[in-house]
Short mmCIF file of C-alpha atoms and ligand atoms in Angstrom, two decimals:
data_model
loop_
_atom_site.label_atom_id
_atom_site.label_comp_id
_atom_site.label_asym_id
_atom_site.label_seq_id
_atom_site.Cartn_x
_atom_site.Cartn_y
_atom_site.Cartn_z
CA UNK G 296 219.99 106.32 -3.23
CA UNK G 297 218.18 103.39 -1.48
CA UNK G 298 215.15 105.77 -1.38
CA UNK G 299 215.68 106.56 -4.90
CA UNK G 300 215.77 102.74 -5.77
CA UNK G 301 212.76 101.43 -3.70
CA UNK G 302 210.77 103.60 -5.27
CA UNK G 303 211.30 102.21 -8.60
CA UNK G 304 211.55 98.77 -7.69
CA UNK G 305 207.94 99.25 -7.05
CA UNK G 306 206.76 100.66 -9.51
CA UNK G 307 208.75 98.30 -11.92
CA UNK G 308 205.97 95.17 -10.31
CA UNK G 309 203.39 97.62 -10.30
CA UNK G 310 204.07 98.17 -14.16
CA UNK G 311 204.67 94.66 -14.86
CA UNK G 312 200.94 93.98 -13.28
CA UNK G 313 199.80 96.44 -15.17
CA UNK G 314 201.29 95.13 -18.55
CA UNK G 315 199.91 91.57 -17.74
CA UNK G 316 196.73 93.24 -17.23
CA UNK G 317 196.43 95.05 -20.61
CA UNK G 318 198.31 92.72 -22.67
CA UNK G 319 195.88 89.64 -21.38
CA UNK G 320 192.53 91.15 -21.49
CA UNK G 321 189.80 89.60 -19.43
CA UNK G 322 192.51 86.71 -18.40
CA UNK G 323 191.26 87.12 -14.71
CA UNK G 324 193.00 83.74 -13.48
CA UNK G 325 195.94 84.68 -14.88
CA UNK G 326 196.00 88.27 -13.27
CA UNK G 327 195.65 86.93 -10.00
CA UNK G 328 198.66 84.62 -10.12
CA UNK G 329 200.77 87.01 -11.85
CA UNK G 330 199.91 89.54 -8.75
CA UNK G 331 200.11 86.79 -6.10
CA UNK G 332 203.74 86.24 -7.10
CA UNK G 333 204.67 89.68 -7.58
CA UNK G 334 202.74 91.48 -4.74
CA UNK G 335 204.42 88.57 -2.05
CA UNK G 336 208.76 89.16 -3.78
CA UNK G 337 207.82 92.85 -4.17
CA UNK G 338 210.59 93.27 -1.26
CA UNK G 339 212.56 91.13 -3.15
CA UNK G 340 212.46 92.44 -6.32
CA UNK G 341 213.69 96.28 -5.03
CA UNK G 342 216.47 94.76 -3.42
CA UNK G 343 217.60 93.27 -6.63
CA UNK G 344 217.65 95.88 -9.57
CA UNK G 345 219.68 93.33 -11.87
CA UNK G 346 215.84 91.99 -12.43
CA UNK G 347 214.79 95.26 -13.95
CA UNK G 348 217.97 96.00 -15.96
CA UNK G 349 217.30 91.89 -17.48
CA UNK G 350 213.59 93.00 -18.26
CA UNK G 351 212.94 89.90 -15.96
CA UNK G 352 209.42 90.12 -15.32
CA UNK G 353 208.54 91.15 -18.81
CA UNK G 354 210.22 88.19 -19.96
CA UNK G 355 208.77 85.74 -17.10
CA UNK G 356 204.92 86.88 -17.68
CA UNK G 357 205.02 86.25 -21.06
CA UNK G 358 204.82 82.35 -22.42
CA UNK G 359 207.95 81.05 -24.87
CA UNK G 360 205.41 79.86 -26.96
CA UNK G 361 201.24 79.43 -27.24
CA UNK G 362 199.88 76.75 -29.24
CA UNK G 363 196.18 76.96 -29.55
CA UNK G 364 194.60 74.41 -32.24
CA UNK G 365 191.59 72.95 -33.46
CA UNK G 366 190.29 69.58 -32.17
CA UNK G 367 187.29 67.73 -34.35
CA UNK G 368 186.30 64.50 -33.41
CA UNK G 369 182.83 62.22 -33.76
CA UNK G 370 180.48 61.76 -31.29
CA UNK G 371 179.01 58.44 -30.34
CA UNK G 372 175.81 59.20 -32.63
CA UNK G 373 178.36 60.13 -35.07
CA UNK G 374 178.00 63.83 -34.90
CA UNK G 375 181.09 65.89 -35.51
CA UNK G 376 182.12 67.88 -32.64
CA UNK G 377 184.69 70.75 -32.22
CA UNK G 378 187.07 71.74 -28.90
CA UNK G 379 189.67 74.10 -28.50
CA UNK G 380 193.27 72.51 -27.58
CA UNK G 381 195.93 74.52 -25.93
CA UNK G 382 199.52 73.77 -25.06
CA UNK G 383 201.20 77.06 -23.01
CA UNK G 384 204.99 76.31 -23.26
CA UNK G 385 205.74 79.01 -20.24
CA UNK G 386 209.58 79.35 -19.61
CA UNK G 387 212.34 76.56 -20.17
CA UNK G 388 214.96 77.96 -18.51
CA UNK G 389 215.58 75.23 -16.12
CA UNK G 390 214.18 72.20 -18.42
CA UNK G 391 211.81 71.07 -21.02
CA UNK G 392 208.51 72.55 -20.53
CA UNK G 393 206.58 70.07 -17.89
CA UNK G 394 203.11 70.07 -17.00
CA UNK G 395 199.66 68.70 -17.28
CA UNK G 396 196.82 68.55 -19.28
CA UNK G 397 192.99 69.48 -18.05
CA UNK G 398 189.57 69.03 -19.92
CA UNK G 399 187.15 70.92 -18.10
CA UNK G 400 184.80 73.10 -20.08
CA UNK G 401 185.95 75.95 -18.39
CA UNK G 402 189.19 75.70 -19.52
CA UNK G 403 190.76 79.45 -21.58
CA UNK G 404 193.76 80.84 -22.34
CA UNK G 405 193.03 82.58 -18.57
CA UNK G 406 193.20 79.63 -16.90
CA UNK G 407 195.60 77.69 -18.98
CA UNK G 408 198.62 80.44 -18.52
CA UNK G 409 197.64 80.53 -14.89
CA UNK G 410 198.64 76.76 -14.32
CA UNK G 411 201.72 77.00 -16.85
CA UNK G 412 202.87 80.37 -15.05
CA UNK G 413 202.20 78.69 -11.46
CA UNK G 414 203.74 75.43 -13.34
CA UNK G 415 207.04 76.84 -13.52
CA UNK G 416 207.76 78.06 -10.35
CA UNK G 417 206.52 74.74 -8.65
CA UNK G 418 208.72 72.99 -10.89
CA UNK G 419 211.98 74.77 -10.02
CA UNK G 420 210.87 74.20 -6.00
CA UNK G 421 211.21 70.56 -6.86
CA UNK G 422 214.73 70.51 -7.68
CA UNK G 423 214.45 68.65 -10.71
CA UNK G 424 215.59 70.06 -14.12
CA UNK G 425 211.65 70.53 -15.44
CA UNK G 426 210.58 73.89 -17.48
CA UNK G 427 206.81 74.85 -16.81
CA UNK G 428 203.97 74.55 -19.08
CA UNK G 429 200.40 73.60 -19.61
CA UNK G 430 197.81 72.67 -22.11
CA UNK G 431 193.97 71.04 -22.04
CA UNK G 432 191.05 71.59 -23.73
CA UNK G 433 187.20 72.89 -23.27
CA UNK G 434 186.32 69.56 -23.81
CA UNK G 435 184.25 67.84 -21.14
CA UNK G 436 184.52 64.24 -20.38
CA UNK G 437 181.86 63.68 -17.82
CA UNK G 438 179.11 62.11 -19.15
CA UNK G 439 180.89 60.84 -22.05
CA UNK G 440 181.57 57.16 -23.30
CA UNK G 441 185.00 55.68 -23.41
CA UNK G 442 184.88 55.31 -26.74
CA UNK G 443 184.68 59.05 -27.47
CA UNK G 444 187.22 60.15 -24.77
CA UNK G 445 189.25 57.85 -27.10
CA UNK G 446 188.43 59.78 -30.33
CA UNK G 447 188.66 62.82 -28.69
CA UNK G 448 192.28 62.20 -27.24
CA UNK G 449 193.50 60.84 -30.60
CA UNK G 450 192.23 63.96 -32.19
CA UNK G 451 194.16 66.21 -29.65
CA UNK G 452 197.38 64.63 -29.96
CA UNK G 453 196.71 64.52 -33.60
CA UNK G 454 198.05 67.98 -33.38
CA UNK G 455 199.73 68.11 -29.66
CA UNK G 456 202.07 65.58 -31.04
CA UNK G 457 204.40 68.01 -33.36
CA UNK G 458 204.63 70.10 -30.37
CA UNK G 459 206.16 67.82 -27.21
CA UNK G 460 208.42 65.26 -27.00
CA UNK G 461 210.69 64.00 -24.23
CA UNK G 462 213.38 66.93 -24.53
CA UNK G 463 211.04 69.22 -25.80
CA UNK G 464 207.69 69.27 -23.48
CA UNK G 465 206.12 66.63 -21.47
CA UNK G 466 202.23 66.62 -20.55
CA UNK G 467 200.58 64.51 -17.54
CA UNK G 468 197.40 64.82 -16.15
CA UNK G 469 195.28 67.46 -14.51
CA UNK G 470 191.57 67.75 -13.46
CA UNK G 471 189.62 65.57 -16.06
CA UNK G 472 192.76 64.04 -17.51
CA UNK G 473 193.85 60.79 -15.78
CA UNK G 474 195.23 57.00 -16.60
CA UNK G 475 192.69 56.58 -18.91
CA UNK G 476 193.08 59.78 -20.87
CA UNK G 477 197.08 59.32 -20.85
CA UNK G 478 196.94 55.63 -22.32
CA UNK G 479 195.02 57.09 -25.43
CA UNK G 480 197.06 60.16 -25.80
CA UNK G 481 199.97 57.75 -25.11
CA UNK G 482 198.91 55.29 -27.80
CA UNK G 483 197.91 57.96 -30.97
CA UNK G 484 201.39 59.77 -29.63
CA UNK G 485 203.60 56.04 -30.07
CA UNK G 486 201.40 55.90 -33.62
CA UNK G 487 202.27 58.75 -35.19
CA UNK G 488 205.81 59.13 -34.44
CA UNK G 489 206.73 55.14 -34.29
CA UNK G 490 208.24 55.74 -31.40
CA UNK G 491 207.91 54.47 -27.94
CA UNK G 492 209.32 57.84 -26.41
CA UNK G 493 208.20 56.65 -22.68
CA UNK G 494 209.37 60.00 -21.55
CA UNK G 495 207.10 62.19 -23.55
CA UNK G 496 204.10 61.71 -21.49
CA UNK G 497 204.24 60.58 -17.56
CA UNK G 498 201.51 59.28 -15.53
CA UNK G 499 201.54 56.57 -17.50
CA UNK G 500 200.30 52.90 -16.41
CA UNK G 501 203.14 50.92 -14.74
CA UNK G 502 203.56 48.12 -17.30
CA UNK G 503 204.29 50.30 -19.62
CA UNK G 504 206.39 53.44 -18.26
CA UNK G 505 204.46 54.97 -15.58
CA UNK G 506 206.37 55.20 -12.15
CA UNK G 507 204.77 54.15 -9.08
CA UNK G 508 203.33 55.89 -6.64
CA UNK G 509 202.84 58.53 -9.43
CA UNK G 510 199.16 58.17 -8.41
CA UNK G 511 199.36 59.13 -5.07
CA UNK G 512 202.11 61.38 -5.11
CA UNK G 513 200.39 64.80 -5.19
CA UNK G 514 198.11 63.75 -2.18
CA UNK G 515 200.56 62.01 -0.42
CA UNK G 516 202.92 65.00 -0.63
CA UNK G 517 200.60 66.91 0.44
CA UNK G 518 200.47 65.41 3.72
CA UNK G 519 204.11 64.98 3.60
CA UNK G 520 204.76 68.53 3.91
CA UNK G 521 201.86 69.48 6.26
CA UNK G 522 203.61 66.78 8.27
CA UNK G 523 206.98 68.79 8.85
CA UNK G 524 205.17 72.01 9.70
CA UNK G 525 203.24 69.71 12.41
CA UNK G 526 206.41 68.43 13.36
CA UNK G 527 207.64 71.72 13.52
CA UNK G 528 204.49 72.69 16.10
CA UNK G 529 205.57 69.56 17.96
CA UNK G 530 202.21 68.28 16.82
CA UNK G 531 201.30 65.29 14.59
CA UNK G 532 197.92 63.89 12.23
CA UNK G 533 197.22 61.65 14.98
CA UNK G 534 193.40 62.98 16.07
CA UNK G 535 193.27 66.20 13.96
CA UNK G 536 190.08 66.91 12.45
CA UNK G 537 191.06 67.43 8.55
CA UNK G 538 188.90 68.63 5.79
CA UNK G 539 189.63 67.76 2.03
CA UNK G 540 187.43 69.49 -0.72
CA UNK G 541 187.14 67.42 -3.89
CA UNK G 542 187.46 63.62 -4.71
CA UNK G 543 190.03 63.47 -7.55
CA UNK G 544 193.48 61.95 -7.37
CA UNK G 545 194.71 64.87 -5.60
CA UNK G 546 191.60 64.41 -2.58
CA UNK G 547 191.49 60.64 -2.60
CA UNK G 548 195.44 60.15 -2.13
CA UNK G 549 195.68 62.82 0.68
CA UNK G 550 192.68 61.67 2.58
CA UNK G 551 194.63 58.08 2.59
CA UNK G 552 197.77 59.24 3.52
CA UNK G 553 196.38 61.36 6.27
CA UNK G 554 193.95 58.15 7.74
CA UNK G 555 197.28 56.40 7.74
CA UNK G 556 199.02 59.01 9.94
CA UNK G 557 195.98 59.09 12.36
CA UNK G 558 193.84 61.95 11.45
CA UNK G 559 190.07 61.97 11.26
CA UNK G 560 188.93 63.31 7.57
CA UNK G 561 185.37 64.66 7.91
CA UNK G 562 184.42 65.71 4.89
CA UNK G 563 185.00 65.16 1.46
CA UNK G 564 183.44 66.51 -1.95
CA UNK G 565 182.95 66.88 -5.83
CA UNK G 566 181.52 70.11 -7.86
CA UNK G 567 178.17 68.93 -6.81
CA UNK G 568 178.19 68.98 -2.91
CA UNK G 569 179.95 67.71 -0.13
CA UNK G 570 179.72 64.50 2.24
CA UNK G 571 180.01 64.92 6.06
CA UNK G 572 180.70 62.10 8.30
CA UNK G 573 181.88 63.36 11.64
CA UNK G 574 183.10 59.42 12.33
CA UNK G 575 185.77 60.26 9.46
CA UNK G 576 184.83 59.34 5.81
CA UNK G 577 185.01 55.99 4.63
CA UNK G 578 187.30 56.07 1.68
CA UNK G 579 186.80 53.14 0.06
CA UNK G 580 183.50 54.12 -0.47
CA UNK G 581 185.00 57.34 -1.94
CA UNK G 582 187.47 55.40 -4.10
CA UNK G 583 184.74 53.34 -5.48
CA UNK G 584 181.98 55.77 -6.82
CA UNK G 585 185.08 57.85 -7.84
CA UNK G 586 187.45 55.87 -9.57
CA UNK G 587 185.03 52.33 -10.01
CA UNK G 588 182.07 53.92 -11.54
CA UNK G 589 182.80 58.17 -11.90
CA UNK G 590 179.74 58.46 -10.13
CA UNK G 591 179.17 61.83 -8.13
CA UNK G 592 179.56 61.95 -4.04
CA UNK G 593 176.02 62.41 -3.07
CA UNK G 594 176.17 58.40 -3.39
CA UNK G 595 178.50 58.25 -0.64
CA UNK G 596 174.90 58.38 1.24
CA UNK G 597 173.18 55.16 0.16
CA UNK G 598 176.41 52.83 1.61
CA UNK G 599 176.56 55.77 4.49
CA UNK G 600 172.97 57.07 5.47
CA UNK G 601 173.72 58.43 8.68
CA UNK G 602 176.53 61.03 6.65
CA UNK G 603 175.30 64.52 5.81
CA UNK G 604 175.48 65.70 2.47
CA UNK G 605 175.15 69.61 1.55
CA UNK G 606 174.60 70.26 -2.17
CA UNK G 607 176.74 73.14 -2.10
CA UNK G 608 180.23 72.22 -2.37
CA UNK G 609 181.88 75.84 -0.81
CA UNK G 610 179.76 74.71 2.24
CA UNK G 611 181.82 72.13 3.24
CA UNK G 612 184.66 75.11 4.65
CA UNK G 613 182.12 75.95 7.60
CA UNK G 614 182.60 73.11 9.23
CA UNK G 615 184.77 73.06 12.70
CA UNK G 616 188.83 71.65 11.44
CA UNK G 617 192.50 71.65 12.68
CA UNK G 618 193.36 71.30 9.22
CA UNK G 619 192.14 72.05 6.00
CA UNK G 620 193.27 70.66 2.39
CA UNK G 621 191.81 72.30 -0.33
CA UNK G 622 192.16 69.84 -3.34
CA UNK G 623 189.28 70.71 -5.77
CA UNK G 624 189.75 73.71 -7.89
CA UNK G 625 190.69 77.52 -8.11
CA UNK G 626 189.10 80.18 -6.34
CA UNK G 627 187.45 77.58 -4.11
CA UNK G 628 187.96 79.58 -0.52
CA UNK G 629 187.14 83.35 -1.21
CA UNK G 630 187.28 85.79 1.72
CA UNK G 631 183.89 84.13 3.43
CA UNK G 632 185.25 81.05 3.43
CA UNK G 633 188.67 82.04 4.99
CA UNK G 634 186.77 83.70 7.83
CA UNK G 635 184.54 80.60 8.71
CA UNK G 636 187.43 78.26 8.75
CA UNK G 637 188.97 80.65 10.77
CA UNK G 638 186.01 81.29 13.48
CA UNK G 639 185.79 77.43 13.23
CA UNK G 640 190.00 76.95 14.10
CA UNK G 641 191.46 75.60 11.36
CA UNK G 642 195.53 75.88 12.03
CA UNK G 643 196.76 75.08 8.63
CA UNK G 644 195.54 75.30 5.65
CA UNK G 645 198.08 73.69 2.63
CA UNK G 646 196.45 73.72 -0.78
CA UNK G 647 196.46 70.42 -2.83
CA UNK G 648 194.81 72.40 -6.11
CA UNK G 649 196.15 75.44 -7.81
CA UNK G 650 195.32 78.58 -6.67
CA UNK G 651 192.00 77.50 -4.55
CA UNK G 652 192.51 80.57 -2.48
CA UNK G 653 191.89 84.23 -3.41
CA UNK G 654 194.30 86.93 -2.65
CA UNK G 655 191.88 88.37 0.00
CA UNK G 656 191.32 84.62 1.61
CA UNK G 657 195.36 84.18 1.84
CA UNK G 658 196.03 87.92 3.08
CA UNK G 659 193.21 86.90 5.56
CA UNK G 660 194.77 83.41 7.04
CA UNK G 661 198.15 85.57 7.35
CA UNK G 662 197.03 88.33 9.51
CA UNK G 663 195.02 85.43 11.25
CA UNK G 664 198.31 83.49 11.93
CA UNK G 665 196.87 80.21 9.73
CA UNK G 666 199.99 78.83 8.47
CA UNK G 667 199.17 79.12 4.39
CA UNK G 668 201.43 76.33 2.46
CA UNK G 669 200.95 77.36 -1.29
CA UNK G 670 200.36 75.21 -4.01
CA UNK G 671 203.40 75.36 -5.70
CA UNK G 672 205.28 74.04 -2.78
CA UNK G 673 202.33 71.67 -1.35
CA UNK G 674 201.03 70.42 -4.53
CA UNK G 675 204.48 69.76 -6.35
CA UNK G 676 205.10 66.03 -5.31
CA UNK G 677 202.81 65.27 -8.48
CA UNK G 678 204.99 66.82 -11.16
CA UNK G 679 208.02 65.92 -8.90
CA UNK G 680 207.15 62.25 -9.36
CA UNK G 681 206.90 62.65 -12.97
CA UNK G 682 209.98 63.99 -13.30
CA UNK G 683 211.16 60.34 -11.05
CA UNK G 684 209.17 58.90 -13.88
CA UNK G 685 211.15 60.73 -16.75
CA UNK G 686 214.54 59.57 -14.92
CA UNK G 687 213.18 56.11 -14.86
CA UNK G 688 212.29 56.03 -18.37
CA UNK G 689 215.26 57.77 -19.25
CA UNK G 690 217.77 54.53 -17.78
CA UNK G 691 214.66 51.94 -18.80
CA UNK G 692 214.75 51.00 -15.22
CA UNK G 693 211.78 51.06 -12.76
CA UNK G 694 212.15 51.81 -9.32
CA UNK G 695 209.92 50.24 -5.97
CA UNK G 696 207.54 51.91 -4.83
CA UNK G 697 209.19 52.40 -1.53
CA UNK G 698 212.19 53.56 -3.16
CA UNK G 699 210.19 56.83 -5.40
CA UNK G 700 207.97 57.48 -1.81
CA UNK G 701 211.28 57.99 0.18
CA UNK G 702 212.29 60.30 -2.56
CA UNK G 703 209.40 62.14 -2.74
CA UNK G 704 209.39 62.76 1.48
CA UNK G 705 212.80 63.86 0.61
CA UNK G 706 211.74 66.15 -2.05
CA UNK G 707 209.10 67.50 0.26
CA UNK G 708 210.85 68.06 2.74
CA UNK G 709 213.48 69.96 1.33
CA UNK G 710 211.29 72.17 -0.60
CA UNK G 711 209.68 73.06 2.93
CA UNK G 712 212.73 73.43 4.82
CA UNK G 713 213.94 75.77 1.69
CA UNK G 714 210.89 77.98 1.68
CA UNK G 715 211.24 78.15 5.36
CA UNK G 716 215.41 79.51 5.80
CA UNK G 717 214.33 81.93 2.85
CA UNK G 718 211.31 83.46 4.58
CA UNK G 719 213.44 83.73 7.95
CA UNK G 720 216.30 85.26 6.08
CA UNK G 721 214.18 88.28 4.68
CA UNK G 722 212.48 88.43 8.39
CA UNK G 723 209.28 87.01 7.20
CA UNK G 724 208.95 84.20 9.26
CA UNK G 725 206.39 81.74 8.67
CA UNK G 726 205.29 83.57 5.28
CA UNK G 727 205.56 80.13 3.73
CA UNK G 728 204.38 82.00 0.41
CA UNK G 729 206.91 84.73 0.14
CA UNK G 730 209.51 82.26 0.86
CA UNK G 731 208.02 79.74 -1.81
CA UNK G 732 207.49 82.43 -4.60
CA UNK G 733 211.30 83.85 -3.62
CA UNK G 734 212.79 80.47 -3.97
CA UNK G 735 211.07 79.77 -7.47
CA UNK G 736 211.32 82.90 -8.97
CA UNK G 737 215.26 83.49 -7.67
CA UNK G 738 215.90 80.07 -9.76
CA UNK G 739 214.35 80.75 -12.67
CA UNK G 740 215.01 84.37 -12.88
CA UNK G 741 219.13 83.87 -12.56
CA UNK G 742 219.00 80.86 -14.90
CA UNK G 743 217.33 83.24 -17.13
CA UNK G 744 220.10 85.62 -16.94
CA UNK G 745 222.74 83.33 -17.14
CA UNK G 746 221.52 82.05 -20.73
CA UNK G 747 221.46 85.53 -22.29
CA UNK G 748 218.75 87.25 -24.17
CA UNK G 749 216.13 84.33 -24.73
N1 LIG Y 724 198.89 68.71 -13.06
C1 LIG Y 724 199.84 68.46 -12.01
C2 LIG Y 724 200.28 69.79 -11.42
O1 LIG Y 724 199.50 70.71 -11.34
C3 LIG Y 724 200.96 67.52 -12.42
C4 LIG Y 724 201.80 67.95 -13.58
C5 LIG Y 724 202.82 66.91 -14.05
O2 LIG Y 724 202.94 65.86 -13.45
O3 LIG Y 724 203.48 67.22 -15.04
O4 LIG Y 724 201.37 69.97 -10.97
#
């Protein structure tokens, strides 16, 4: 019978992969994340044939609800220009739908139900009540004026506006989406409606509804939980040699955080190339091309000329590290890159962006004993802040800063020590991912059940 039952336990994910696959054509991103999840509970998933008989994993690949809409706005020479907006509204079985929003001209239905599918398991490893979902746009705003990021974000919410709502879906930022961007979406939102709903957007500025320390949450998270599997090691920050790719919110905070606790960040980069400075990276320097004047990194070299600077961003994974934090994009360490960080030693590797390994990269740190912490457990103190920021807005009360940053250390460390008991319970110690992709899915599958046919 047991035979009998593991054998079509497997081929129910095989089935399900297959389904994505064909129902999702060309959606590459979102294949992969679909299989990363599926391949890693597979064990799971046999032992628990009240998944199939729920048509669980039918139900979980495929979004509540796709909005994709037409966004026309002017340019500054008055030329009329046309994006494509999204808003993936993924699964609310645990809350409203919760997520961010990126403009990057890469951005397709692909890569938009890859974040809101990865969304929603992240979410329920935070704890908090929060659905998953995601939205952006094609739309690029580097190398744009402020004036038409402002038309262009009126524009979107013109439309996203019908769709979210504090009960209903909340959007934040993501790569290309930041304070800026959430102030105008945030004012044409408050416009329309006449309402100031603070909890319908969060990373919003702190005189006006933001939390703080939403900022730095996902970086300083980040270090938070590579700080309890050091702890763990009986090791500490204090002298490691740490690598962050990119120099977005999610780089900047995490390189600060990880200074603070004594480690040496080396390197540092943007889509352009990366900066090496084997004396550890000055981050003010960082902070200010970045966030003072969105310049690009290679400037790091006229305050630093003795710094190296690559132009090949990927390049910046062969250099020698105890730790590395990728924090740029997807797919940015591919099998090569896994083996020269591990000829070069890196220990851990915990993954500030979503999904910046490749299946092959992640099967290769496992067999290669690199403890892996996945993004939806090592990213998630950035949506887990904005859901402090939807609890503050929800009492109109604001909360210190040290107050939200002992929650969020609490929040990280329970979501580690979670995904930890559950990987040791199914004798997979130190598979940080199987236990983070059981503990997700286990929530939002059985609150799935529980509320019936939906
Ligand atoms: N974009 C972030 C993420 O990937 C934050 C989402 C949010 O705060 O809603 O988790």
């Amino acid at each position: 019978m047991k035979e009998y039952l593991e054998r079509t336990q497997e081929e129910y994910v095989d089935r399900i992969i297959e389904r994505v696959i064909v129902k999702n054509p060309g959606e590459t991103e979102f294949h992969q994340a679909v299989r990363e999840v599926l391949e890693s509970i597979r064990p799971f998933i046999e032992a628990h044939p009240e998944y199939e008989e729920n048509a669980i994993l039918e139900r979980l690949t495929e979004p509540e609800r796709q909005v994709y809409f037409r966004v026309p706005w002017t340019d500054d020479k008055g030329r009329i220009r046309v994006n494509r907006g999204y808003r993936i509204e993924f699964n609310s079985a645990l809350g409203p739908y919760k997520g961010g929003l990126r403009f990057h001209p890469t951005v397709y239905p692909g890569i938009m139900k890859f974040l809101a599918f990865e969304q929603t398991f992240k979410n329920a490893l935070t704890g908090r009540p929060i659905g998953g979902g995601k939205g952006g746009s094609d739309f690029d705003p580097k190398g744009k004026s402020d004036a038409e990021v402002m038309r262009f974000c009126q524009s979107f919410m013109t439309e996203l506006y019908r769709h979210i709502g504090e009960k209903t879906d909340i959007p934040a930022g993501d790569i290309g989406v930041g304070a800026r961007e959430i102030g105008y979406l945030f004012g044409q939102y408050k416009r329309i409606t006449n309402k100031f709903e603070a909890g319908a957007l969060t990373g919003k500025g702190i005189n006006w509804g933001g939390s703080l320390l939403r900022t730095e949450a996902t970086g300083y998270g980040l270090v938070y939980i590579v700080n309890e599997v050091l702890k763990d090691q009986g090791e500490s920050f204090e002298g490691k040699k740490v690598v962050i790719s990119g120099s977005g919110n999610a780089a900047i905070y995490a390189a600060q955080k990880a200074i603070e606790l004594g480690a040496i960040v080396i390197a540092m980069s943007d889509s352009d190339g990366a900066v090496y400075d084997p004396q550890g990276i000055d981050l003010d320097t960082v902070i200010e091309i970045k966030e003072g004047r969105r310049g690009r990194i290679v400037e790091y070299l006229e305050v630093h000329p003795n710094a190296d600077y690559e132009n090949k961003s990927k390049n910046i994974w062969k250099l020698d590290c105890d730790i590395a934090l990728p924090c740029a994009t997807q797919n940015e360490i591919d099998i090569d890159e896994a083996k020269e960080l591990v000829k070069n030693g890196v220990k851990i590797v915990g993954e500030g962006a979503n999904m910046p390994s490749t299946l092959e990269a992640i099967e290769y740190f496992q067999i290669n004993n690199v403890v892996l912490i996945p993004a939806k457990a090592a990213n998630a103190g950035g949506v887990a802040t904005s859901a402090l920021e939807m609890s503050q807005n929800a009492m109109w009360d604001s909360w210190t800063f040290e107050e939200v940053d002992k929650k969020l250390k609490e929040i990280m460390t329970n979501i580690y020590q979670n995904i930890k008991i559950t990987a040791k319970e199914y004798n997979k110690e130190d598979d940080l991912v199987f236990g983070a992709n059981v503990v997700g899915f286990q929530k939002v599958a059985n609150a799935m059940i529980s509320q019936g046919l939906v």
